[in-house]
Amino acid sequence: MVRDYLDRISAHASLNAFIEVYKEEALLAAASIDDRFREKLPPGRLGGVVIGIKDVLCHKGHRVSAASRMLEGYVAPYSATAVQRLQDAGAIIIGRLNCDEFAMGSTSETSAFGKVLNPLDPSRVPGGSSGGSAVAVAAGLCMASLGSDTGGSVRQPADFCGIIGFKPGYGRISRYGLIAYASSFDQIGVFGRNLDMVAEVLSVIGGPDDFDSTVFPTKVPDYQVTIPEKRPFNLAYLKNALDHQGLDPEIRTGFEFFFEKLRKAGHRVDGVDFDLMEYLAPAYYVLTTAEASSNLARFDGIRYGYAGKPDQLVDYYRNNRSLGFGREVKRRIMLGTFVLSSGYYEAYYTKAQRVRRLVRARTDEIFSKYDFIILPNSPVTAFPAGQMLNDPVAMYLADIYTVFANLAGVPAVSLPLFRHSNGMPFGAQVIGNHSDEAGLIQVSSYFMSNFRMGD
Ligand code: GLN
C-alpha cells in the first residue's frame, strides 16, 4: 500500500502538495507493520494507516519549516504530541505537506516551496493555509492528513477540494510541537475522505497532555460515526451569514434547498440574528496578527531561523527578518505590532477582545436553544490562482464564515455536500457546542449519508 501511495505521489508531483516525502522510512515502517500482521500481533489502532502532516508540526529528527525560508534547514528536536500519538498507534507518516508560510493565508500560494494546485482544477487554488494537506487526501496521496486551523485553514481547503475537514474545539488536541501562529486560536485538525477515518484519528490524537496546559483534562471518548438516537435536531443558521452580499447566490440557493430537505425530514431549522457578522473578520485579524507578532519575534536568526552575515546588531536582526520572511508574514507582523502599540492598543486590540467576548456570549446563547449551527465555509468556490495575491483585504474578508468558530473556540467541520454549476464542490460547515466533538461527528455522518447533493 505504501508503495502504491509513493507511486501516486510521484505521478502527482505537479500538484506540489508535499514538501518532503519519507520514502525509505515509510517503507520500513510498513515492513514492520507487515511483520506484526505475520506474527499475529496487534498492529495498533491506526496500524498501516498512511498519513501526511502539515509542515508546521514537529516530527523528531525531520525538517520542519512552516513553508518559510526562515526555518530553512531546521530539524525538529522533538515530536508534536499529535504526531507522536499517530506513530504510537501504528500510523505511517509519509511526508510533510506544503502550506502557506507560517499558516498565514487562504490559498497555499505563499509557501517558500512554491504554490499548491487544486487537483480538481489546477487553474484554481486548493485553499489554505493547509492546502497541501487537503490536496494530498483529495488526490489520494495518503489516507488522512493533519492540518492546523487558526481561522479556517482546515475547513476552507477541505471545502475547495471536496473532502472532510474537521477542526476540534480549542483545547481538544495538544498544540505541543505545533509551530504557533496565534496561540489562542490555533487547533490541529484532520482531513479525510470519510468520517470513520476522521473519527479514528481524532480519537487517537485528542485528549490531555502534560505538555499543553490549555488542553481539557477529560479523556476523549472513542468517537463513533453511529447515527444518534436523539432526533430530530434543532438546527440554526445565521441569517446575517446567508444574507451576506458577498455570498455566491448559487451557494445560498444550495443551503436553502438543504434547509428545506432537513425540514421535510422533520428537523427544526431556524434562521437566527447574528449582528456581529461584520465584526468577525476585523476582530480575527486584529487579534491573530497581534499574537503572531509576539510568536514570531523569536525568529531573529539568533535564537531561531535564517541568519545572514553579522555586521551591526540591529541591521543583523533587520536583515534576517527581511530576508527570512515572505511578504504576507511581514505584513501581518507589522499589522500586529501596530495594533499593540502604545496609543492604539485600546482602540484596536482591546476592542477586538471585547468583540470576541460578545461572539462567545452570543454563541452560548444560540447553543442554549439549538444543537448545531450550519453555515457556508466560504462565500465562493475555490479562487482562481493568483486572484488574491495582490488583494489581501479581499482575501481576509473571504474568511468571515470560518473565523467565527475560532473566535468562539467551538468545534466545526466542513462536509462536502454540494456541487456548483462551475464544476467545483462546496461544503456545509456544521458547528457544534463546546466539547461536543462526539455529537458533531454523529450529525455529520447523518448529513453525509442522507443529504449529499448534486453528485
Ligand atoms: N485564512 C486565515 C488566515 O489567513 C486562516 C489561516 C489559518 O487558519 N491558519 O489567517
XYZ file of C-alpha atoms and ligand atoms in Angstrom:
465
model
C 0.000 0.000 0.000
C 2.794 2.418 0.885
C 4.446 1.712 -2.497
C 1.187 2.486 -4.180
C 0.903 5.836 -2.372
C 4.541 6.629 -3.180
C 3.815 5.996 -6.866
C 0.759 8.202 -6.769
C 2.743 10.943 -5.030
C 5.343 10.917 -7.841
C 2.642 10.824 -10.501
C 1.019 13.912 -8.941
C 4.214 15.805 -8.165
C 2.979 18.787 -10.203
C 0.323 19.496 -7.533
C 3.206 20.374 -5.187
C 1.342 19.005 -2.165
C 4.407 17.510 -0.464
C 7.494 19.425 0.598
C 9.224 16.197 1.538
C 8.354 12.501 1.156
C 9.779 9.994 3.657
C 10.162 7.193 1.168
C 12.648 4.827 2.847
C 11.286 5.449 6.293
C 7.667 4.838 5.265
C 8.635 1.569 3.551
C 10.498 0.455 6.680
C 7.533 1.349 8.884
C 5.277 -0.618 6.518
C 7.587 -3.636 6.685
C 7.433 -3.622 10.459
C 3.607 -3.458 10.373
C 3.669 -6.412 7.933
C 5.814 -8.311 10.443
C 3.296 -7.641 13.179
C 0.472 -8.950 10.984
C 2.525 -12.028 10.150
C 3.273 -12.667 13.808
C -0.406 -12.067 14.631
C 0.455 -9.163 16.929
C -1.969 -6.240 17.128
C -0.812 -3.667 14.540
C -2.052 -0.680 16.570
C -5.270 1.251 16.270
C -4.001 3.064 13.172
C -1.717 0.218 12.102
C -0.698 0.823 8.487
C -2.765 3.986 8.055
C -0.794 6.286 5.745
C -0.851 9.886 6.950
C 0.696 13.166 5.798
C 1.401 16.062 8.156
C 1.375 19.796 7.537
C 4.795 21.414 7.645
C 4.015 23.193 10.914
C 4.125 20.028 13.051
C 7.356 18.940 14.642
C 8.449 15.401 13.890
C 11.608 14.440 15.726
C 14.700 14.218 13.537
C 12.861 15.627 10.496
C 12.866 19.051 8.976
C 10.042 21.424 9.735
C 9.911 24.847 8.126
C 6.364 26.300 8.249
C 6.920 26.595 4.479
C 9.260 29.500 5.216
C 12.783 30.368 4.240
C 13.148 31.492 7.851
C 13.363 27.904 9.093
C 15.455 26.539 6.228
C 17.426 23.502 7.410
C 15.819 23.418 10.863
C 15.395 19.896 12.257
C 12.768 19.247 14.938
C 14.362 18.142 18.219
C 11.113 16.524 19.430
C 7.772 15.350 18.054
C 4.449 17.140 18.404
C 2.150 15.203 20.724
C -0.306 14.611 17.858
C 2.441 13.199 15.618
C 3.833 11.031 18.407
C 0.393 9.601 19.161
C -0.172 8.775 15.491
C 3.091 6.883 15.356
C 2.456 5.128 18.657
C -0.840 3.894 17.174
C 0.965 2.401 14.177
C 0.296 5.140 11.604
C 2.857 5.584 8.840
C 3.901 9.204 8.320
C 4.537 9.509 4.600
C 5.737 13.090 4.379
C 5.324 16.746 5.244
C 2.816 18.833 3.395
C 3.012 22.233 1.797
C 1.034 25.208 3.126
C 1.001 28.982 3.312
C 4.034 30.412 5.061
C 3.532 30.178 8.842
C -0.082 29.084 8.125
C -0.999 32.641 7.161
C -3.204 32.666 4.111
C -6.152 31.152 2.285
C -4.603 29.962 -0.974
C -1.400 27.956 -0.325
C 0.393 30.317 -2.690
C 2.749 31.977 -0.190
C 4.935 28.940 0.521
C 8.678 29.330 0.034
C 8.404 25.956 -1.740
C 6.025 27.168 -4.438
C 2.271 27.139 -4.726
C -0.017 24.127 -4.367
C -2.523 23.345 -7.157
C -6.122 22.201 -6.790
C -6.380 18.631 -8.159
C -9.966 19.217 -9.318
C -8.942 22.212 -11.445
C -5.260 23.178 -11.479
C -6.104 26.734 -12.550
C -7.642 27.232 -9.100
C -6.111 27.310 -5.639
C -6.704 24.409 -3.234
C -7.453 26.856 -0.406
C -5.246 27.405 2.584
C -3.379 27.552 4.641
C -3.377 23.721 4.881
C -3.646 23.341 1.082
C -1.107 20.524 0.785
C -2.940 18.516 3.472
C -6.264 18.874 1.634
C -4.768 18.092 -1.769
C -2.919 15.015 -0.508
C -6.193 13.497 0.688
C -8.315 14.708 -2.251
C -5.854 13.339 -4.824
C -5.480 10.022 -2.976
C -1.831 10.552 -1.985
C -2.470 9.418 1.611
C -5.439 8.194 3.657
C -5.698 11.114 6.072
C -3.693 14.184 6.937
C -3.185 16.698 9.706
C -3.501 20.439 9.227
C -3.905 23.398 11.545
C -6.873 25.733 11.761
C -6.485 29.201 13.244
C -9.239 30.847 11.221
C -10.382 28.206 8.750
C -7.230 26.589 7.417
C -8.665 23.092 7.681
C -12.308 23.745 6.770
C -11.765 26.096 3.819
C -9.266 23.930 1.873
C -11.481 20.883 2.561
C -14.351 22.907 1.078
C -12.309 23.876 -2.013
C -11.121 20.292 -2.609
C -14.348 18.406 -1.846
C -13.293 16.438 1.247
C -13.961 16.463 5.000
C -12.008 18.857 7.231
C -12.572 18.656 10.985
C -11.439 21.358 13.410
C -11.959 20.287 17.018
C -12.789 22.816 19.707
C -9.946 24.779 21.245
C -8.353 22.597 23.916
C -9.233 19.211 22.435
C -5.860 18.429 20.861
C -2.496 19.317 22.324
C -0.670 22.086 20.479
C 2.686 20.901 21.794
C 5.003 20.822 18.797
C 2.726 22.879 16.567
C 4.534 25.989 15.290
C 2.408 28.823 16.661
C 0.620 31.402 14.554
C -1.976 32.757 17.028
C -1.897 30.636 20.153
C -5.372 31.402 21.485
C -6.899 30.314 18.141
C -4.650 27.542 16.770
C -6.001 23.995 16.704
C -4.776 20.902 14.893
C -7.401 19.469 12.538
C -7.915 16.332 10.461
C -8.625 15.801 6.758
C -10.230 12.632 5.447
C -12.494 11.285 2.750
C -14.849 9.609 5.199
C -15.866 10.271 8.758
C -14.752 6.884 10.082
C -11.157 7.786 9.325
C -11.502 11.279 10.781
C -13.114 9.878 13.950
C -10.342 7.297 14.373
C -7.575 9.851 14.000
C -9.271 12.258 16.409
C -9.741 9.525 18.999
C -6.008 8.782 18.812
C -4.591 12.317 18.877
C -7.110 14.046 21.170
C -7.100 14.336 24.939
C -4.998 15.612 27.816
C -1.274 16.191 27.519
C 1.180 17.224 30.208
C 2.952 19.443 27.676
C -0.029 21.702 26.924
C -1.969 23.091 29.862
C -4.693 24.503 27.587
C -5.946 21.003 26.720
C -9.097 19.855 28.534
C -8.229 17.390 31.290
C -11.016 14.969 30.271
C -10.071 11.965 28.166
C -11.619 11.794 24.719
C -14.151 9.034 24.086
C -13.850 6.689 21.131
C -15.571 8.888 18.583
C -18.233 6.911 16.758
C -19.947 7.615 13.478
C -23.133 5.804 14.522
C -26.175 7.948 13.907
C -27.605 9.297 17.162
C -30.891 8.188 18.628
C -31.785 11.713 19.657
C -33.513 13.203 16.644
C -34.939 15.417 15.232
C -32.281 18.077 15.595
C -32.710 21.731 16.407
C -30.571 23.493 13.853
C -29.761 27.163 13.493
C -28.245 29.127 10.676
C -27.087 32.730 10.964
C -29.402 34.935 8.905
C -26.751 37.606 8.512
C -24.433 34.987 7.024
C -26.880 33.714 4.404
C -27.994 37.264 3.530
C -24.420 38.473 3.133
C -23.893 40.370 -0.112
C -20.598 38.603 -0.831
C -22.160 35.118 -0.833
C -22.346 33.443 -4.259
C -26.108 33.213 -4.987
C -25.768 29.599 -6.039
C -24.212 28.690 -2.687
C -27.080 30.478 -0.954
C -29.636 28.521 -3.023
C -27.817 25.285 -2.203
C -28.189 25.999 1.501
C -31.847 26.978 1.188
C -32.503 23.693 -0.582
C -30.575 21.826 2.138
C -32.642 23.507 4.868
C -35.859 22.560 3.076
C -34.778 18.933 2.877
C -33.869 18.982 6.557
C -37.263 20.404 7.470
C -39.009 17.760 5.379
C -37.037 15.145 7.291
C -38.572 16.524 10.500
C -35.787 18.744 11.805
C -36.224 22.243 13.023
C -34.145 24.769 11.065
C -34.336 28.405 12.160
C -32.561 31.495 10.943
C -31.202 33.423 13.943
C -29.965 37.002 14.082
C -26.266 37.475 14.410
C -25.481 41.171 14.405
C -21.772 40.626 14.912
C -21.162 39.221 11.410
C -19.364 42.318 10.106
C -17.027 42.367 13.105
C -15.804 38.791 12.816
C -13.047 39.167 10.228
C -11.749 42.505 11.604
C -11.616 41.168 15.183
C -9.932 37.981 13.980
C -7.269 39.880 12.020
C -6.514 42.283 14.871
C -6.172 39.525 17.463
C -4.317 36.952 15.368
C -1.798 39.408 13.952
C -1.171 40.723 17.469
C -0.475 37.199 18.693
C 1.592 36.431 15.600
C 3.797 39.491 16.071
C 4.671 38.163 19.500
C 5.009 34.485 18.483
C 7.204 35.263 15.502
C 9.551 37.557 17.439
C 11.723 34.536 18.233
C 12.684 34.148 14.571
C 15.539 36.607 14.531
C 18.363 34.482 13.149
C 19.950 34.159 16.590
C 17.545 32.120 18.638
C 15.992 30.581 15.531
C 15.924 30.962 11.846
C 17.591 32.384 8.812
C 20.871 34.150 9.527
C 22.716 36.426 7.118
C 26.147 37.958 7.663
C 26.588 39.531 11.095
C 27.561 43.179 10.905
C 25.832 45.720 13.099
C 23.477 44.045 15.591
C 20.312 45.983 14.697
C 20.956 45.643 10.966
C 21.607 41.974 11.538
C 18.134 41.420 13.031
C 16.552 43.583 10.364
C 18.243 41.751 7.508
C 17.489 38.316 8.887
C 13.821 39.122 9.294
C 13.588 40.989 5.982
C 15.112 38.141 4.020
C 13.792 35.228 6.046
C 10.078 36.115 5.930
C 7.826 36.477 2.890
C 5.520 39.428 2.165
C 2.326 38.171 3.789
C 4.086 37.204 7.021
C 5.807 40.600 7.194
C 2.507 42.358 6.552
C 0.952 40.531 9.498
C 3.870 41.132 11.860
C 3.659 44.854 11.081
C -0.114 44.923 11.476
C 0.118 43.037 14.773
C 2.872 45.304 16.070
C 0.795 48.336 15.149
C -2.400 47.181 16.906
C -0.400 46.503 20.071
C 1.494 49.761 20.031
C 1.083 52.433 22.629
C -1.796 54.753 21.806
C -3.509 52.228 19.518
C -3.779 49.267 21.861
C -7.113 50.339 23.340
C -8.615 51.271 20.001
C -7.744 48.012 18.275
C -6.570 45.172 20.477
C -8.827 45.805 23.474
C -11.815 46.480 21.237
C -11.248 43.247 19.324
C -11.060 41.329 22.621
C -14.432 42.788 23.514
C -15.858 41.642 20.195
C -14.511 38.182 20.898
C -16.265 38.114 24.251
C -19.548 39.175 22.656
C -19.181 36.491 19.986
C -18.700 33.890 22.690
C -21.693 35.105 24.677
C -23.943 35.126 21.603
C -22.711 31.646 20.619
C -23.561 30.278 24.058
C -26.986 31.849 23.762
C -27.595 30.139 20.410
C -26.411 26.795 21.763
C -28.778 27.079 24.711
C -31.592 26.586 22.173
C -30.015 24.704 19.271
C -27.897 21.579 18.820
C -25.821 22.746 15.847
C -25.211 25.811 13.700
C -24.954 25.478 9.921
C -23.012 27.921 7.746
C -21.140 28.008 4.450
C -17.338 27.692 4.746
C -16.547 30.243 2.110
C -18.575 32.843 0.204
C -17.296 31.430 -3.105
C -15.861 28.199 -4.525
C -12.065 27.790 -4.987
C -10.487 31.092 -6.120
C -8.682 31.270 -9.471
C -4.915 31.046 -8.877
C -3.277 34.429 -8.320
C -6.532 36.318 -7.745
C -5.959 37.016 -4.041
C -2.216 37.602 -4.089
C -2.451 41.337 -4.632
C -5.640 41.920 -2.723
C -5.059 40.849 0.867
C -8.163 42.624 2.152
C -10.404 40.678 -0.249
C -8.669 37.506 0.909
C -9.178 38.367 4.599
C -12.862 39.146 4.054
C -13.441 35.724 2.489
C -12.713 34.242 5.948
C -15.922 35.582 7.522
C -17.641 32.219 7.836
C -14.774 30.204 9.254
C -13.244 32.607 11.806
C -16.469 32.523 13.831
C -15.747 29.040 15.282
C -12.160 30.026 16.170
C -13.251 33.234 17.895
C -15.788 31.199 19.890
C -13.446 28.220 20.396
C -16.053 25.638 19.342
C -15.615 22.575 17.075
C -16.583 22.813 13.398
C -16.421 20.590 10.348
C -16.619 21.098 6.604
C -18.710 18.435 4.847
C -18.587 18.055 1.040
C -22.335 18.117 0.349
C -22.760 20.314 -2.729
C -21.559 20.907 -6.260
C -21.605 24.273 -8.027
C -22.539 24.687 -11.708
C -18.914 25.790 -12.302
C -17.974 22.174 -11.567
C -16.351 22.846 -8.192
C -17.504 21.356 -4.883
C -18.560 23.354 -1.860
C -19.291 22.226 1.637
C -21.573 22.839 4.570
C -19.920 23.960 7.760
C -21.504 22.372 10.806
C -20.571 23.902 14.149
C -21.028 22.128 17.468
C -21.267 23.340 21.045
C -18.186 23.437 23.292
C -16.805 19.931 23.861
C -19.371 18.307 21.573
C -16.999 16.765 19.032
C -18.770 13.435 19.555
C -22.181 14.882 18.645
C -20.674 16.784 15.722
C -19.228 13.598 14.246
C -22.567 11.838 14.573
C -24.646 14.591 12.982
C -22.014 14.829 10.236
C -22.334 11.183 9.396
C -26.126 11.570 9.288
C -25.770 14.526 6.891
C -23.201 12.746 4.731
C -25.363 9.668 4.296
C -28.651 11.482 3.668
C -28.035 14.937 2.249
C -25.275 14.816 -0.373
C -26.466 16.902 -3.265
C -25.519 17.180 -6.901
C -23.083 14.264 -7.171
N -7.118 32.343 6.143
C -6.911 32.582 7.538
C -5.699 33.455 7.741
O -5.030 33.718 6.785
C -6.801 31.293 8.291
C -5.419 30.776 8.460
C -5.355 29.580 9.376
O -6.380 29.075 9.827
N -4.138 29.167 9.684
O -5.409 33.870 8.821
